[in-house]
């Protein structure tokens, strides 16, 4: 199966002038992102009830992913401040490299 991401460098990180994250930083970013998605689901279900809460959460998650995909494909520089903040020393301590 053809996978273009293996062959080409990451254009969204190149567009904002950042190098790839360290492996530990990548793992922590994914773990925190997953926990935030689960937290959003729990809060939506608690707020709106089981049936509508899950439907609302899925709709908002789909909308947010479409917006991020459009921004990354058309104007990746719009997300540059966020990416630079994540790569900086101001981000929480558990994301920093251990020396």
N, CA, C and O atoms as CSV, one atom per row, in Angstrom:
chain,resi,resn,atom,element,x,y,z
A,1,UNK,N,N,0.838,-1.171,0.000
A,1,UNK,CA,C,0.000,0.000,0.000
A,1,UNK,C,C,0.889,1.242,0.000
A,1,UNK,O,O,1.895,1.290,0.708
A,2,UNK,N,N,0.527,2.217,-0.773
A,2,UNK,CA,C,1.294,3.453,-0.889
A,2,UNK,C,C,0.997,4.375,0.288
A,2,UNK,O,O,-0.164,4.673,0.569
A,3,UNK,N,N,2.023,4.817,0.962
A,3,UNK,CA,C,1.869,5.737,2.081
A,3,UNK,C,C,2.770,6.944,1.839
A,3,UNK,O,O,3.977,6.858,2.066
A,4,UNK,N,N,2.210,8.076,1.379
A,4,UNK,CA,C,3.051,9.231,1.069
A,4,UNK,C,C,3.699,9.862,2.288
A,4,UNK,O,O,4.709,10.551,2.149
A,5,UNK,N,N,3.152,9.648,3.478
A,5,UNK,CA,C,3.739,10.272,4.657
A,5,UNK,C,C,5.083,9.656,5.022
A,5,UNK,O,O,5.868,10.282,5.734
A,6,UNK,N,N,5.364,8.449,4.553
A,6,UNK,CA,C,6.648,7.816,4.838
A,6,UNK,C,C,7.747,8.444,3.986
A,6,UNK,O,O,8.886,8.579,4.433
A,7,UNK,N,N,7.406,8.819,2.777
A,7,UNK,CA,C,8.404,9.290,1.839
A,7,UNK,C,C,8.703,10.776,1.956
A,7,UNK,O,O,9.854,11.184,1.799
A,8,UNK,N,N,7.715,11.576,2.221
A,8,UNK,CA,C,7.875,13.019,2.218
A,8,UNK,C,C,7.941,13.576,3.633
A,8,UNK,O,O,7.317,13.024,4.540
A,9,UNK,N,N,8.694,14.674,3.842
A,9,UNK,CA,C,8.717,15.294,5.168
A,9,UNK,C,C,7.362,15.927,5.483
A,9,UNK,O,O,6.533,16.117,4.593
A,10,UNK,N,N,7.156,16.239,6.713
A,10,UNK,CA,C,5.871,16.787,7.133
A,10,UNK,C,C,5.764,18.246,6.698
A,10,UNK,O,O,6.457,19.103,7.246
A,11,UNK,N,N,4.911,18.537,5.728
A,11,UNK,CA,C,4.849,19.896,5.193
A,11,UNK,C,C,4.282,20.911,6.175
A,11,UNK,O,O,4.660,22.081,6.122
A,12,UNK,N,N,3.381,20.495,7.076
A,12,UNK,CA,C,2.828,21.472,8.004
A,12,UNK,C,C,3.867,21.938,9.012
A,12,UNK,O,O,3.830,23.094,9.432
A,13,UNK,N,N,4.788,21.078,9.411
A,13,UNK,CA,C,5.851,21.516,10.327
A,13,UNK,C,C,6.896,22.333,9.584
A,13,UNK,O,O,7.466,23.269,10.144
A,14,UNK,N,N,7.152,21.987,8.326
A,14,UNK,CA,C,8.072,22.769,7.512
A,14,UNK,C,C,7.545,24.176,7.264
A,14,UNK,O,O,8.310,25.141,7.252
A,15,UNK,N,N,6.235,24.289,7.065
A,15,UNK,CA,C,5.626,25.576,6.745
A,15,UNK,C,C,5.725,26.566,7.898
A,15,UNK,O,O,5.756,27.776,7.673
A,16,UNK,N,N,5.774,26.071,9.120
A,16,UNK,CA,C,5.864,26.972,10.261
A,16,UNK,C,C,7.262,27.020,10.851
A,16,UNK,O,O,7.490,27.679,11.866
A,17,UNK,N,N,8.197,26.324,10.220
A,17,UNK,CA,C,9.598,26.432,10.617
A,17,UNK,C,C,9.979,25.677,11.869
A,17,UNK,O,O,10.865,26.124,12.598
A,18,UNK,N,N,9.343,24.544,12.152
A,18,UNK,CA,C,9.683,23.747,13.324
A,18,UNK,C,C,10.180,22.373,12.906
A,18,UNK,O,O,9.789,21.848,11.863
A,19,UNK,N,N,11.035,21.805,13.721
A,19,UNK,CA,C,11.491,20.443,13.473
A,19,UNK,C,C,10.486,19.471,14.086
A,19,UNK,O,O,9.569,19.886,14.796
A,20,UNK,N,N,10.658,18.190,13.813
A,20,UNK,CA,C,9.775,17.183,14.388
A,20,UNK,C,C,9.946,17.142,15.902
A,20,UNK,O,O,11.017,17.447,16.427
A,21,UNK,N,N,8.886,16.766,16.588
A,21,UNK,CA,C,8.938,16.625,18.032
A,21,UNK,C,C,9.743,15.387,18.407
A,21,UNK,O,O,9.843,14.441,17.626
A,22,UNK,N,N,10.308,15.401,19.591
A,22,UNK,CA,C,10.992,14.219,20.102
A,22,UNK,C,C,9.968,13.121,20.340
A,22,UNK,O,O,8.783,13.405,20.515
A,23,UNK,N,N,10.415,11.871,20.349
A,23,UNK,CA,C,9.470,10.755,20.468
A,23,UNK,C,C,8.690,10.810,21.777
A,23,UNK,O,O,7.491,10.532,21.786
A,24,UNK,N,N,9.343,11.163,22.878
A,24,UNK,CA,C,8.636,11.252,24.156
A,24,UNK,C,C,7.620,12.393,24.127
A,24,UNK,O,O,6.523,12.261,24.669
A,25,UNK,N,N,7.974,13.491,23.506
A,25,UNK,CA,C,7.059,14.621,23.399
A,25,UNK,C,C,5.865,14.268,22.515
A,25,UNK,O,O,4.743,14.695,22.789
A,26,UNK,N,N,6.097,13.497,21.465
A,26,UNK,CA,C,5.012,13.057,20.596
A,26,UNK,C,C,4.059,12.143,21.350
A,26,UNK,O,O,2.842,12.273,21.218
A,27,UNK,N,N,4.592,11.228,22.131
A,27,UNK,CA,C,3.758,10.303,22.897
A,27,UNK,C,C,2.906,11.073,23.904
A,27,UNK,O,O,1.705,10.826,24.010
A,28,UNK,N,N,3.515,12.006,24.645
A,28,UNK,CA,C,2.770,12.774,25.636
A,28,UNK,C,C,1.704,13.644,24.970
A,28,UNK,O,O,0.608,13.803,25.508
A,29,UNK,N,N,2.017,14.198,23.818
A,29,UNK,CA,C,1.035,15.015,23.111
A,29,UNK,C,C,-0.172,14.173,22.718
A,29,UNK,O,O,-1.312,14.615,22.860
A,30,UNK,N,N,0.071,12.977,22.230
A,30,UNK,CA,C,-1.040,12.092,21.846
A,30,UNK,C,C,-1.844,11.622,23.049
A,30,UNK,O,O,-3.070,11.531,22.976
A,31,UNK,N,N,-1.171,11.322,24.156
A,31,UNK,CA,C,-1.870,10.882,25.366
A,31,UNK,C,C,-2.763,12.005,25.891
A,31,UNK,O,O,-3.931,11.774,26.205
A,32,UNK,N,N,-2.221,13.211,25.986
A,32,UNK,CA,C,-3.005,14.343,26.483
A,32,UNK,C,C,-4.159,14.648,25.533
A,32,UNK,O,O,-5.265,14.941,25.988
A,33,UNK,N,N,-3.925,14.586,24.233
A,33,UNK,CA,C,-5.001,14.826,23.265
A,33,UNK,C,C,-6.113,13.790,23.426
A,33,UNK,O,O,-7.292,14.142,23.391
A,34,UNK,N,N,-5.756,12.536,23.598
A,34,UNK,CA,C,-6.754,11.496,23.800
A,34,UNK,C,C,-7.550,11.695,25.077
A,34,UNK,O,O,-8.767,11.510,25.097
A,35,UNK,N,N,-6.854,12.075,26.147
A,35,UNK,CA,C,-7.546,12.326,27.407
A,35,UNK,C,C,-8.485,13.527,27.297
A,35,UNK,O,O,-9.570,13.517,27.878
A,36,UNK,N,N,-8.079,14.557,26.561
A,36,UNK,CA,C,-8.954,15.718,26.380
A,36,UNK,C,C,-10.187,15.373,25.552
A,36,UNK,O,O,-11.270,15.897,25.812
A,37,UNK,N,N,-10.038,14.506,24.568
A,37,UNK,CA,C,-11.197,14.075,23.772
A,37,UNK,C,C,-12.165,13.282,24.650
A,37,UNK,O,O,-13.377,13.476,24.565
A,38,UNK,N,N,-11.639,12.395,25.489
A,38,UNK,CA,C,-12.490,11.620,26.398
A,38,UNK,C,C,-13.152,12.537,27.416
A,38,UNK,O,O,-14.329,12.360,27.730
A,39,UNK,N,N,-12.416,13.514,27.934
A,39,UNK,CA,C,-12.991,14.466,28.877
A,39,UNK,C,C,-14.120,15.266,28.224
A,39,UNK,O,O,-15.153,15.507,28.847
A,40,UNK,N,N,-13.923,15.673,26.978
A,40,UNK,CA,C,-14.981,16.397,26.263
A,40,UNK,C,C,-16.227,15.530,26.111
A,40,UNK,O,O,-17.347,16.020,26.257
A,41,UNK,N,N,-16.038,14.249,25.818
A,41,UNK,CA,C,-17.179,13.337,25.709
A,41,UNK,C,C,-17.913,13.217,27.040
A,41,UNK,O,O,-19.141,13.297,27.082
A,42,UNK,N,N,-17.183,13.029,28.106
A,42,UNK,CA,C,-17.799,12.874,29.430
A,42,UNK,C,C,-18.560,14.138,29.816
A,42,UNK,O,O,-19.693,14.060,30.290
A,43,UNK,N,N,-17.947,15.295,29.617
A,43,UNK,CA,C,-18.607,16.549,29.976
A,43,UNK,C,C,-19.847,16.802,29.129
A,43,UNK,O,O,-20.848,17.311,29.633
A,44,UNK,N,N,-19.791,16.452,27.850
A,44,UNK,CA,C,-20.955,16.638,26.992
A,44,UNK,C,C,-22.088,15.692,27.398
A,44,UNK,O,O,-23.252,16.093,27.417
A,45,UNK,N,N,-21.758,14.458,27.718
A,45,UNK,CA,C,-22.796,13.506,28.147
A,45,UNK,C,C,-23.398,13.942,29.481
A,45,UNK,O,O,-24.610,13.839,29.669
A,46,UNK,N,N,-22.578,14.423,30.403
A,46,UNK,CA,C,-23.098,14.889,31.686
A,46,UNK,C,C,-23.984,16.125,31.516
A,46,UNK,O,O,-24.973,16.291,32.229
A,47,UNK,N,N,-23.625,16.976,30.581
A,47,UNK,CA,C,-24.360,18.214,30.372
A,47,UNK,C,C,-25.654,18.018,29.598
A,47,UNK,O,O,-26.685,18.590,29.953
A,48,UNK,N,N,-25.606,17.212,28.544
A,48,UNK,CA,C,-26.737,17.105,27.624
A,48,UNK,C,C,-27.483,15.777,27.701
A,48,UNK,O,O,-28.510,15.612,27.044
A,49,UNK,N,N,-26.994,14.846,28.477
A,49,UNK,CA,C,-27.634,13.536,28.540
A,49,UNK,C,C,-26.960,12.559,27.595
A,49,UNK,O,O,-26.167,12.956,26.741
A,50,UNK,N,N,-27.275,11.283,27.749
A,50,UNK,CA,C,-26.593,10.232,27.005
A,50,UNK,C,C,-26.794,10.267,25.510
A,50,UNK,O,O,-25.818,10.253,24.760
A,51,UNK,N,N,-28.021,10.311,25.058
A,51,UNK,CA,C,-28.290,10.243,23.623
A,51,UNK,C,C,-27.813,11.468,22.857
A,51,UNK,O,O,-27.035,11.362,21.909
A,52,UNK,N,N,-28.293,12.635,23.285
A,52,UNK,CA,C,-27.936,13.859,22.564
A,52,UNK,C,C,-26.487,14.262,22.833
A,52,UNK,O,O,-25.850,14.860,21.965
A,53,UNK,N,N,-25.957,13.950,24.003
A,53,UNK,CA,C,-24.575,14.319,24.332
A,53,UNK,C,C,-23.569,13.658,23.416
A,53,UNK,O,O,-22.629,14.302,22.947
A,54,UNK,N,N,-23.762,12.371,23.157
A,54,UNK,CA,C,-22.859,11.649,22.255
A,54,UNK,C,C,-22.996,12.165,20.832
A,54,UNK,O,O,-22.000,12.313,20.125
A,55,UNK,N,N,-24.224,12.439,20.410
A,55,UNK,CA,C,-24.454,12.978,19.071
A,55,UNK,C,C,-23.826,14.361,18.919
A,55,UNK,O,O,-23.181,14.643,17.909
A,56,UNK,N,N,-24.008,15.208,19.902
A,56,UNK,CA,C,-23.409,16.551,19.868
A,56,UNK,C,C,-21.891,16.468,19.863
A,56,UNK,O,O,-21.233,17.181,19.106
A,57,UNK,N,N,-21.329,15.603,20.705
A,57,UNK,CA,C,-19.876,15.436,20.774
A,57,UNK,C,C,-19.315,14.966,19.429
A,57,UNK,O,O,-18.304,15.490,18.960
A,58,UNK,N,N,-19.963,13.989,18.816
A,58,UNK,CA,C,-19.491,13.471,17.526
A,58,UNK,C,C,-19.587,14.539,16.440
A,58,UNK,O,O,-18.693,14.653,15.601
A,59,UNK,N,N,-20.656,15.314,16.453
A,59,UNK,CA,C,-20.794,16.387,15.465
A,59,UNK,C,C,-19.754,17.470,15.639
A,59,UNK,O,O,-19.169,17.928,14.658
A,60,UNK,N,N,-19.512,17.889,16.872
A,60,UNK,CA,C,-18.507,18.920,17.121
A,60,UNK,C,C,-17.092,18.418,16.836
A,60,UNK,O,O,-16.247,19.171,16.350
A,61,UNK,N,N,-16.840,17.150,17.139
A,61,UNK,CA,C,-15.533,16.564,16.834
A,61,UNK,C,C,-15.297,16.522,15.326
A,61,UNK,O,O,-14.195,16.813,14.859
A,62,UNK,N,N,-16.324,16.163,14.570
A,62,UNK,CA,C,-16.216,16.150,13.109
A,62,UNK,C,C,-15.992,17.549,12.553
A,62,UNK,O,O,-15.156,17.745,11.672
A,63,UNK,N,N,-16.733,18.511,13.064
A,63,UNK,CA,C,-16.574,19.895,12.611
A,63,UNK,C,C,-15.175,20.418,12.914
A,63,UNK,O,O,-14.550,21.054,12.064
A,64,UNK,N,N,-14.682,20.153,14.119
A,64,UNK,CA,C,-13.350,20.614,14.500
A,64,UNK,C,C,-12.269,19.966,13.645
A,64,UNK,O,O,-11.308,20.633,13.263
A,65,UNK,N,N,-12.407,18.681,13.339
A,65,UNK,CA,C,-11.391,18.012,12.520
A,65,UNK,C,C,-11.403,18.545,11.089
A,65,UNK,O,O,-10.350,18.659,10.462
A,66,UNK,N,N,-12.582,18.870,10.573
A,66,UNK,CA,C,-12.651,19.475,9.230
A,66,UNK,C,C,-12.000,20.852,9.212
A,66,UNK,O,O,-11.293,21.189,8.262
A,67,UNK,N,N,-12.227,21.646,10.244
A,67,UNK,CA,C,-11.631,22.981,10.316
A,67,UNK,C,C,-10.116,22.886,10.398
A,67,UNK,O,O,-9.414,23.625,9.707
A,68,UNK,N,N,-9.604,21.992,11.228
A,68,UNK,CA,C,-8.144,21.838,11.339
A,68,UNK,C,C,-7.557,21.347,10.020
A,68,UNK,O,O,-6.499,21.822,9.608
A,69,UNK,N,N,-8.218,20.413,9.354
A,69,UNK,CA,C,-7.722,19.918,8.067
A,69,UNK,C,C,-7.700,21.032,7.022
A,69,UNK,O,O,-6.748,21.134,6.248
A,70,UNK,N,N,-8.723,21.852,6.994
A,70,UNK,CA,C,-8.741,22.973,6.046
A,70,UNK,C,C,-7.648,23.990,6.352
A,70,UNK,O,O,-6.984,24.484,5.441
A,71,UNK,N,N,-7.461,24.302,7.627
A,71,UNK,CA,C,-6.416,25.261,7.995
A,71,UNK,C,C,-5.037,24.708,7.642
A,71,UNK,O,O,-4.201,25.435,7.106
A,72,UNK,N,N,-4.790,23.426,7.939
A,72,UNK,CA,C,-3.479,22.850,7.641
A,72,UNK,C,C,-3.218,22.735,6.143
A,72,UNK,O,O,-2.064,22.771,5.715
A,73,UNK,N,N,-4.269,22.598,5.343
A,73,UNK,CA,C,-4.043,22.469,3.901
A,73,UNK,C,C,-3.958,23.819,3.206
A,73,UNK,O,O,-3.230,23.949,2.222
A,74,UNK,N,N,-4.674,24.823,3.686
A,74,UNK,CA,C,-4.672,26.111,2.995
A,74,UNK,C,C,-3.765,27.149,3.649
A,74,UNK,O,O,-3.020,27.831,2.946
A,75,UNK,N,N,-3.806,27.285,4.950
A,75,UNK,CA,C,-3.028,28.301,5.647
A,75,UNK,C,C,-2.383,27.724,6.911
A,75,UNK,O,O,-2.829,28.032,8.016
A,76,UNK,N,N,-1.345,26.896,6.771
A,76,UNK,CA,C,-0.737,26.306,7.967
A,76,UNK,C,C,-0.100,27.349,8.887
A,76,UNK,O,O,0.100,27.091,10.074
A,77,UNK,N,N,0.213,28.505,8.350
A,77,UNK,CA,C,0.821,29.538,9.191
A,77,UNK,C,C,-0.157,30.079,10.229
A,77,UNK,O,O,0.277,30.701,11.199
A,78,UNK,N,N,-1.477,29.861,10.057
A,78,UNK,CA,C,-2.452,30.288,11.056
A,78,UNK,C,C,-2.279,29.520,12.367
A,78,UNK,O,O,-2.589,30.040,13.439
A,79,UNK,N,N,-1.788,28.295,12.280
A,79,UNK,CA,C,-1.575,27.482,13.476
A,79,UNK,C,C,-0.141,27.577,14.004
A,79,UNK,O,O,0.212,26.883,14.958
A,80,UNK,N,N,0.685,28.427,13.393
A,80,UNK,CA,C,2.085,28.562,13.808
A,80,UNK,C,C,2.229,28.978,15.269
A,80,UNK,O,O,3.058,28.400,15.971
A,81,UNK,N,N,1.461,29.956,15.763
A,81,UNK,CA,C,1.628,30.316,17.183
A,81,UNK,C,C,1.349,29.149,18.129
A,81,UNK,O,O,2.047,28.986,19.129
A,82,UNK,N,N,0.345,28.345,17.827
A,82,UNK,CA,C,0.044,27.187,18.665
A,82,UNK,C,C,1.171,26.157,18.612
A,82,UNK,O,O,1.566,25.620,19.647
A,83,UNK,N,N,1.686,25.881,17.429
A,83,UNK,CA,C,2.770,24.914,17.293
A,83,UNK,C,C,4.043,25.406,17.981
A,83,UNK,O,O,4.764,24.613,18.587
A,84,UNK,N,N,4.318,26.686,17.893
A,84,UNK,CA,C,5.501,27.227,18.564
A,84,UNK,C,C,5.339,27.203,20.073
A,84,UNK,O,O,6.312,26.995,20.798
A,85,UNK,N,N,4.108,27.415,20.559
A,85,UNK,CA,C,3.856,27.338,22.000
A,85,UNK,C,C,4.070,25.922,22.514
A,85,UNK,O,O,4.648,25.732,23.584
A,86,UNK,N,N,3.609,24.925,21.759
A,86,UNK,CA,C,3.785,23.534,22.163
A,86,UNK,C,C,5.262,23.165,22.193
A,86,UNK,O,O,5.687,22.386,23.047
A,87,UNK,N,N,6.051,23.715,21.268
A,87,UNK,CA,C,7.474,23.391,21.209
A,87,UNK,C,C,8.316,24.208,22.185
A,87,UNK,O,O,9.498,23.916,22.366
A,88,UNK,N,N,7.740,25.213,22.810
A,88,UNK,CA,C,8.519,26.098,23.677
A,88,UNK,C,C,8.652,25.531,25.082
A,88,UNK,O,O,8.078,24.493,25.409
A,89,UNK,N,N,9.423,26.236,25.907
A,89,UNK,CA,C,9.609,25.835,27.300
A,89,UNK,C,C,8.441,26.247,28.185
A,89,UNK,O,O,8.385,25.838,29.345
A,90,UNK,N,N,7.508,27.043,27.675
A,90,UNK,CA,C,6.358,27.472,28.473
A,90,UNK,C,C,5.289,26.399,28.570
A,90,UNK,O,O,4.377,26.497,29.390
A,91,UNK,N,N,5.401,25.379,27.737
A,91,UNK,CA,C,4.420,24.296,27.773
A,91,UNK,C,C,4.666,23.458,29.022
A,91,UNK,O,O,5.787,23.458,29.532
A,92,UNK,N,N,3.672,22.748,29.531
A,92,UNK,CA,C,3.828,22.007,30.800
A,92,UNK,C,C,5.069,21.121,30.845
A,92,UNK,O,O,5.559,20.647,29.820
A,93,UNK,N,N,5.547,20.920,32.032
A,93,UNK,CA,C,6.823,20.266,32.277
A,93,UNK,C,C,6.892,18.839,31.737
A,93,UNK,O,O,7.964,18.407,31.315
A,94,UNK,N,N,5.782,18.092,31.736
A,94,UNK,CA,C,5.854,16.703,31.312
A,94,UNK,C,C,6.062,16.557,29.817
A,94,UNK,O,O,6.245,15.440,29.332
A,95,UNK,N,N,6.040,17.656,29.071
A,95,UNK,CA,C,6.313,17.589,27.641
A,95,UNK,C,C,7.780,17.832,27.325
A,95,UNK,O,O,8.221,17.570,26.206
A,96,UNK,N,N,8.526,18.318,28.270
A,96,UNK,CA,C,9.926,18.646,28.008
A,96,UNK,C,C,10.788,17.403,27.982
A,96,UNK,O,O,10.473,16.381,28.592
A,97,UNK,N,N,11.889,17.525,27.252
A,97,UNK,CA,C,12.835,16.410,27.206
A,97,UNK,C,C,13.490,16.240,28.561
A,97,UNK,O,O,13.843,17.220,29.218
A,98,UNK,N,N,13.651,15.007,28.972
A,98,UNK,CA,C,14.380,14.760,30.213
A,98,UNK,C,C,15.858,14.666,29.886
A,98,UNK,O,O,16.258,14.000,28.932
A,99,UNK,N,N,16.677,15.355,30.707
A,99,UNK,CA,C,18.113,15.351,30.416
A,99,UNK,C,C,18.886,14.489,31.360
A,99,UNK,O,O,20.106,14.385,31.243
